[in-house]
């Protein structure tokens, strides 16, 4: 959430934004990879489901194409992999390349919300009911990957989204590797984030050049040293996974919630400690723009078990209090 106030259609985060994916008939890639087709049985909105995985419009690991497809580059347990997802009618087509391609295709249904149960959600407020009606394709993604959500979430701690997105973009492009797949589609455009060892070897001055202060850089370095143990959390419940994540100094409730919302598809992991979310939820549900975390949690109590979904629908409603102050200025410690 890192500094953004109202969701925009081209800027995505767990705050409820979504990627605008133009509709159309997907084109075939120039080089064939592994292919899987799947009929989910519900309408799939790729931009809405996968939008929280995109870290800004220039995210080097994520691309929304004009043909309606979405590309993702991931570091999986099997190695680097690239996934292209497209929808034609009722059928979802996944194509994958690289050592991690088979892993990505195996988990394609969960990525698109097959493990989610939106029917368990019952709206208690009109604005939430309207938002749900207008977004029938909303399902919570489950990536099954912890580190790829943890590192950018740490970068987003206590800074504006512009600063966090810039840091993520610079570090992935400099220390990651080109994504496998069709050269015309991915060369110079799609990158796989660095592995745990590569993150650990980034010199201090490179963190500084990317605008990352020592506190956030140190948190990431501590996390990648226990990356294997953190990745094991994908088989745990979201609550147990959060406890394990928060053992790492510098990872608190805000960060752990941001991670399990993506890695586990955690429907109840509401984000606390955010600068703007309590005021938005308070304003939409009770007309209280000065609501804090305790008030927000009290207002979301009727949605116990589904509080993250409720908060996301509130953000997708597009409603919120008017600004009372200028935006937070964007800093760049790399210039110091």
Coordinates of C-alpha atoms in Angstrom, one line a residue:
X1 CA 0.0 0.0 0.0
X2 CA 3.1 2.1 0.6
X3 CA 1.9 5.7 0.2
X4 CA -0.8 5.4 -2.4
X5 CA -4.2 7.0 -1.4
X6 CA -6.8 5.9 -3.9
X7 CA -6.6 2.9 -6.3
X8 CA -6.0 3.6 -9.9
X9 CA -6.7 1.2 -12.8
X10 CA -3.1 1.1 -13.9
X11 CA -1.4 0.9 -10.5
X12 CA -1.8 -2.3 -8.6
X13 CA -1.4 -3.6 -5.1
X14 CA -3.3 -5.5 -2.5
X15 CA -5.2 -2.3 -1.9
X16 CA -7.7 -3.4 -4.5
X17 CA -6.3 -2.1 -7.7
X18 CA -6.2 -4.2 -10.8
X19 CA -4.3 -4.4 -14.0
X20 CA -6.1 -3.2 -17.1
X21 CA -5.8 -6.2 -19.5
X22 CA -7.3 -5.4 -22.9
X23 CA -9.7 -8.0 -24.2
X24 CA -9.1 -9.8 -27.4
X25 CA -8.1 -13.1 -29.0
X26 CA -4.6 -14.1 -27.7
X27 CA -1.9 -14.6 -30.3
X28 CA 0.4 -17.7 -30.3
X29 CA 3.9 -17.2 -29.1
X30 CA 6.8 -17.5 -31.5
X31 CA 8.4 -20.4 -29.6
X32 CA 6.4 -23.2 -28.2
X33 CA 6.7 -24.1 -24.5
X34 CA 4.8 -26.4 -22.2
X35 CA 1.1 -25.9 -22.6
X36 CA -1.9 -26.5 -20.3
X37 CA -5.5 -25.7 -20.9
X38 CA -8.0 -25.5 -18.1
X39 CA -11.8 -24.8 -17.8
X40 CA -12.4 -23.1 -14.5
X41 CA -16.2 -23.0 -14.5
X42 CA -16.3 -19.3 -13.5
X43 CA -15.5 -16.1 -15.3
X44 CA -11.7 -15.3 -15.1
X45 CA -10.6 -11.7 -14.9
X46 CA -6.8 -11.9 -15.3
X47 CA -6.2 -8.3 -14.4
X48 CA -8.3 -8.4 -11.3
X49 CA -6.9 -11.8 -10.0
X50 CA -3.3 -11.3 -10.9
X51 CA -3.2 -7.5 -10.3
X52 CA -1.8 -7.7 -6.7
X53 CA 1.3 -9.5 -8.0
X54 CA 2.3 -6.5 -10.2
X55 CA 4.6 -4.0 -8.5
X56 CA 3.9 -0.9 -10.5
X57 CA 3.5 -0.3 -14.2
X58 CA 7.2 -0.9 -14.9
X59 CA 7.5 -4.2 -12.9
X60 CA 10.1 -6.3 -14.8
X61 CA 8.6 -9.5 -13.6
X62 CA 5.1 -8.8 -14.9
X63 CA 3.6 -7.8 -18.2
X64 CA 0.0 -7.2 -19.3
X65 CA -0.2 -7.5 -23.1
X66 CA -2.5 -5.8 -25.6
X67 CA -3.7 -9.2 -26.8
X68 CA -5.3 -9.8 -23.3
X69 CA -2.6 -12.2 -22.0
X70 CA -0.5 -11.8 -18.8
X71 CA 3.1 -12.8 -18.5
X72 CA 4.9 -13.6 -15.3
X73 CA 8.5 -14.4 -14.6
X74 CA 9.2 -16.3 -11.4
X75 CA 11.9 -18.1 -9.5
X76 CA 10.3 -21.4 -8.6
X77 CA 11.6 -24.4 -6.6
X78 CA 12.5 -25.9 -10.0
X79 CA 14.3 -22.8 -11.2
X80 CA 13.5 -19.8 -13.3
X81 CA 10.2 -19.9 -15.2
X82 CA 8.0 -17.8 -17.4
X83 CA 4.3 -18.2 -17.5
X84 CA 1.9 -16.7 -20.1
X85 CA -1.8 -16.9 -19.3
X86 CA -4.6 -16.1 -21.7
X87 CA -8.4 -16.6 -21.7
X88 CA -10.5 -17.5 -24.7
X89 CA -14.2 -18.0 -23.9
X90 CA -14.5 -20.4 -21.0
X91 CA -11.0 -21.8 -21.4
X92 CA -7.7 -20.7 -19.8
X93 CA -4.5 -21.4 -21.7
X94 CA -1.2 -21.5 -19.9
X95 CA 2.2 -21.6 -21.6
X96 CA 5.4 -21.9 -19.7
X97 CA 9.1 -21.9 -20.4
X98 CA 12.3 -22.6 -18.4
X99 CA 13.2 -25.1 -15.7
X100 CA 10.3 -23.8 -13.6
X101 CA 7.7 -24.0 -16.3
X102 CA 6.2 -27.4 -15.3
X103 CA 5.9 -26.1 -11.7
X104 CA 4.1 -23.0 -12.8
X105 CA 1.6 -24.9 -15.0
X106 CA 0.9 -27.4 -12.2
X107 CA -0.2 -24.5 -10.0
X108 CA -2.0 -22.5 -12.6
X109 CA -5.5 -23.1 -11.2
X110 CA -4.4 -21.9 -7.7
X111 CA -2.8 -18.9 -9.2
X112 CA -6.1 -18.0 -10.8
X113 CA -8.1 -18.5 -7.6
X114 CA -9.2 -22.2 -7.7
X115 CA -8.3 -22.5 -4.0
X116 CA -10.4 -19.5 -3.1
X117 CA -14.0 -19.7 -2.0
X118 CA -15.8 -16.4 -2.8
X119 CA -19.1 -18.0 -1.9
X120 CA -18.1 -18.0 1.8
X121 CA -18.3 -14.2 1.7
X122 CA -21.5 -12.4 2.7
X123 CA -21.7 -8.6 2.2
X124 CA -22.9 -6.7 5.2
X125 CA -22.8 -3.2 3.7
X126 CA -24.4 -1.9 0.5
X127 CA -21.2 -0.5 -0.9
X128 CA -19.5 -3.9 -0.4
X129 CA -22.3 -5.7 -2.1
X130 CA -22.3 -3.3 -5.1
X131 CA -18.5 -3.7 -5.5
X132 CA -18.9 -7.5 -5.4
X133 CA -21.6 -7.4 -8.0
X134 CA -19.5 -5.3 -10.3
X135 CA -16.5 -7.5 -9.9
X136 CA -17.7 -11.1 -10.4
X137 CA -14.2 -12.2 -11.5
X138 CA -12.6 -11.3 -8.1
X139 CA -10.8 -14.3 -6.7
X140 CA -7.7 -14.3 -4.4
X141 CA -4.6 -15.6 -6.1
X142 CA -2.3 -18.1 -4.4
X143 CA 1.3 -18.1 -5.8
X144 CA 2.8 -20.7 -3.4
X145 CA 6.0 -18.5 -3.3
X146 CA 7.0 -16.5 -0.3
X147 CA 10.2 -14.7 -1.1
X148 CA 8.9 -13.2 -4.3
X149 CA 6.2 -11.4 -2.2
X150 CA 8.3 -10.8 0.9
X151 CA 11.1 -8.8 -0.8
X152 CA 9.0 -6.2 -2.6
X153 CA 6.8 -5.9 0.5
X154 CA 9.8 -5.0 2.6
X155 CA 10.8 -2.5 -0.1
X156 CA 7.4 -0.9 0.3
X157 CA 7.8 -0.3 4.1
X158 CA 7.2 3.3 5.1
X159 CA 8.0 4.8 1.6
X160 CA 5.9 6.0 -1.3
X161 CA 4.9 3.4 -3.9
X162 CA 7.0 5.3 -6.5
X163 CA 10.1 4.8 -4.4
X164 CA 9.4 1.2 -3.7
X165 CA 8.5 0.4 -7.3
X166 CA 11.7 2.1 -8.6
X167 CA 13.9 0.1 -6.1
X168 CA 12.3 -3.2 -7.1
X169 CA 12.7 -2.4 -10.8
X170 CA 16.3 -1.4 -10.5
X171 CA 17.4 -4.3 -8.3
X172 CA 15.6 -7.0 -10.4
X173 CA 17.0 -5.7 -13.7
X174 CA 20.5 -5.3 -12.3
X175 CA 20.9 -8.5 -10.3
X176 CA 18.1 -10.8 -11.7
X177 CA 18.3 -12.7 -15.0
X178 CA 16.5 -12.5 -18.3
X179 CA 13.3 -14.6 -18.2
X180 CA 13.3 -17.8 -20.4
X181 CA 10.8 -17.9 -23.3
X182 CA 10.2 -16.5 -26.7
X183 CA 12.9 -13.9 -27.5
X184 CA 10.6 -11.4 -29.1
X185 CA 8.3 -11.4 -26.1
X186 CA 10.7 -11.5 -23.2
X187 CA 14.1 -10.3 -24.3
X188 CA 15.0 -7.1 -22.4
X189 CA 11.4 -6.9 -21.1
X190 CA 10.8 -9.7 -18.6
X191 CA 13.2 -10.6 -15.8
X192 CA 13.4 -13.2 -13.1
X193 CA 14.1 -11.8 -9.7
X194 CA 17.5 -12.7 -8.1
X195 CA 17.8 -15.9 -6.1
X196 CA 18.5 -15.8 -2.3
X197 CA 22.2 -15.9 -2.7
X198 CA 22.2 -13.1 -5.3
X199 CA 20.2 -10.9 -2.9
X200 CA 22.7 -11.6 -0.1
X201 CA 25.6 -10.6 -2.3
X202 CA 24.3 -7.2 -3.4
X203 CA 26.8 -4.5 -2.2
X204 CA 25.7 -1.9 0.2
X205 CA 26.2 0.9 -2.3
X206 CA 23.9 -0.8 -4.8
X207 CA 21.1 -0.7 -2.2
X208 CA 21.8 2.9 -1.7
X209 CA 21.7 3.7 -5.4
X210 CA 18.3 2.0 -5.6
X211 CA 17.1 4.3 -2.8
X212 CA 16.8 1.5 -0.2
X213 CA 17.8 2.6 3.3
X214 CA 19.9 0.3 5.5
X215 CA 16.9 -0.8 7.6
X216 CA 15.0 -2.3 4.7
X217 CA 18.1 -3.7 3.1
X218 CA 19.1 -5.4 6.4
X219 CA 15.7 -6.9 6.7
X220 CA 15.9 -8.4 3.2
X221 CA 19.4 -9.7 3.9
X222 CA 18.2 -11.4 7.1
X223 CA 15.3 -12.9 5.3
X224 CA 17.2 -14.4 2.4
X225 CA 19.6 -16.1 4.8
X226 CA 16.7 -18.2 6.0
X227 CA 14.9 -18.3 2.6
X228 CA 14.4 -22.1 2.7
X229 CA 12.7 -22.0 6.0
X230 CA 10.5 -19.1 4.9
X231 CA 9.5 -20.9 1.7
X232 CA 8.4 -23.9 3.8
X233 CA 5.7 -21.7 5.2
X234 CA 3.6 -22.2 2.0
X235 CA 2.3 -25.5 3.4
X236 CA 1.3 -23.8 6.7
X237 CA -1.9 -22.0 7.6
X238 CA -1.7 -18.3 6.9
X239 CA -1.6 -17.6 10.7
X240 CA 1.3 -20.0 11.2
X241 CA 3.1 -18.6 8.1
X242 CA 2.8 -15.1 9.5
X243 CA 4.3 -16.1 12.8
X244 CA 7.3 -17.6 11.0
X245 CA 7.7 -14.6 8.8
X246 CA 7.6 -12.2 11.8
X247 CA 10.5 -14.1 13.5
X248 CA 12.7 -12.2 11.0
X249 CA 13.6 -8.8 12.6
X250 CA 12.1 -6.1 10.5
X251 CA 9.1 -8.1 9.3
X252 CA 6.0 -7.1 11.2
X253 CA 2.2 -7.5 10.9
X254 CA 2.0 -5.2 7.9
X255 CA 4.6 -7.0 5.9
X256 CA 3.5 -10.6 6.8
X257 CA -0.1 -9.8 5.9
X258 CA 1.0 -8.4 2.5
X259 CA 2.9 -11.6 1.9
X260 CA 0.3 -14.2 2.8
X261 CA -2.4 -12.4 0.9
X262 CA -0.4 -13.3 -2.2
X263 CA 1.5 -16.5 -1.3
X264 CA -1.5 -18.2 0.5
X265 CA -4.5 -16.4 -0.9
X266 CA -5.4 -15.5 2.7
X267 CA -8.9 -14.1 2.8
X268 CA -8.7 -12.9 6.4
X269 CA -5.2 -11.4 6.4
X270 CA -6.3 -7.8 6.7
X271 CA -3.4 -5.3 6.6
X272 CA -2.8 -3.3 9.8
X273 CA -0.3 -0.5 10.2
X274 CA -1.0 1.0 6.8
X275 CA -1.0 4.8 6.4
X276 CA -4.3 5.1 4.5
X277 CA -6.3 1.8 4.6
X278 CA -7.9 2.5 8.1
X279 CA -9.1 5.9 7.0
X280 CA -10.6 4.6 3.7
X281 CA -12.4 1.7 5.4
X282 CA -13.6 4.0 8.2
X283 CA -14.9 6.5 5.7
X284 CA -16.6 4.1 3.5
X285 CA -18.3 2.0 6.2
X286 CA -18.9 4.6 8.9
X287 CA -18.0 8.1 7.6
X288 CA -15.0 8.2 9.9
X289 CA -11.9 9.4 7.9
X290 CA -9.8 9.5 11.1
X291 CA -10.3 5.8 11.9
X292 CA -7.2 3.9 13.2
X293 CA -6.4 0.2 13.0
X294 CA -8.6 -0.6 16.0
X295 CA -11.6 1.1 14.5
X296 CA -11.0 -0.5 11.1
X297 CA -10.8 -4.0 12.7
X298 CA -14.0 -3.3 14.6
X299 CA -15.8 -2.3 11.4
X300 CA -14.5 -5.4 9.6
X301 CA -15.5 -7.7 12.5
X302 CA -18.7 -8.8 10.7
X303 CA -16.5 -10.1 7.9
X304 CA -14.3 -12.3 10.2
X305 CA -12.7 -14.9 8.1
X306 CA -13.0 -12.7 5.0
X307 CA -11.6 -9.4 6.2
X308 CA -9.0 -9.0 3.5
X309 CA -11.6 -9.7 0.8
X310 CA -13.9 -7.1 2.3
X311 CA -11.1 -4.5 2.5
X312 CA -10.2 -5.2 -1.2
X313 CA -13.8 -4.8 -2.3
X314 CA -14.0 -1.5 -0.4
X315 CA -10.9 -0.3 -2.3
X316 CA -12.4 -1.5 -5.6
X317 CA -15.5 0.5 -4.9
X318 CA -13.4 3.6 -5.7
X319 CA -14.8 5.5 -2.7
X320 CA -12.7 7.3 -0.2
X321 CA -12.3 10.5 1.7
X322 CA -11.0 13.6 -0.1
X323 CA -7.4 14.5 0.4
X324 CA -6.6 17.1 3.1
X325 CA -2.8 17.4 2.3
X326 CA -0.4 17.2 -0.6
X327 CA 1.0 13.8 -1.5
X328 CA 4.1 12.7 0.4
X329 CA 7.2 13.9 -1.5
X330 CA 9.2 11.2 -3.3
X331 CA 12.7 10.9 -1.9
X332 CA 15.8 9.4 -3.4
X333 CA 18.6 8.6 -1.0
X334 CA 20.7 7.4 -3.9
X335 CA 21.4 11.1 -4.7
X336 CA 22.9 11.8 -1.3

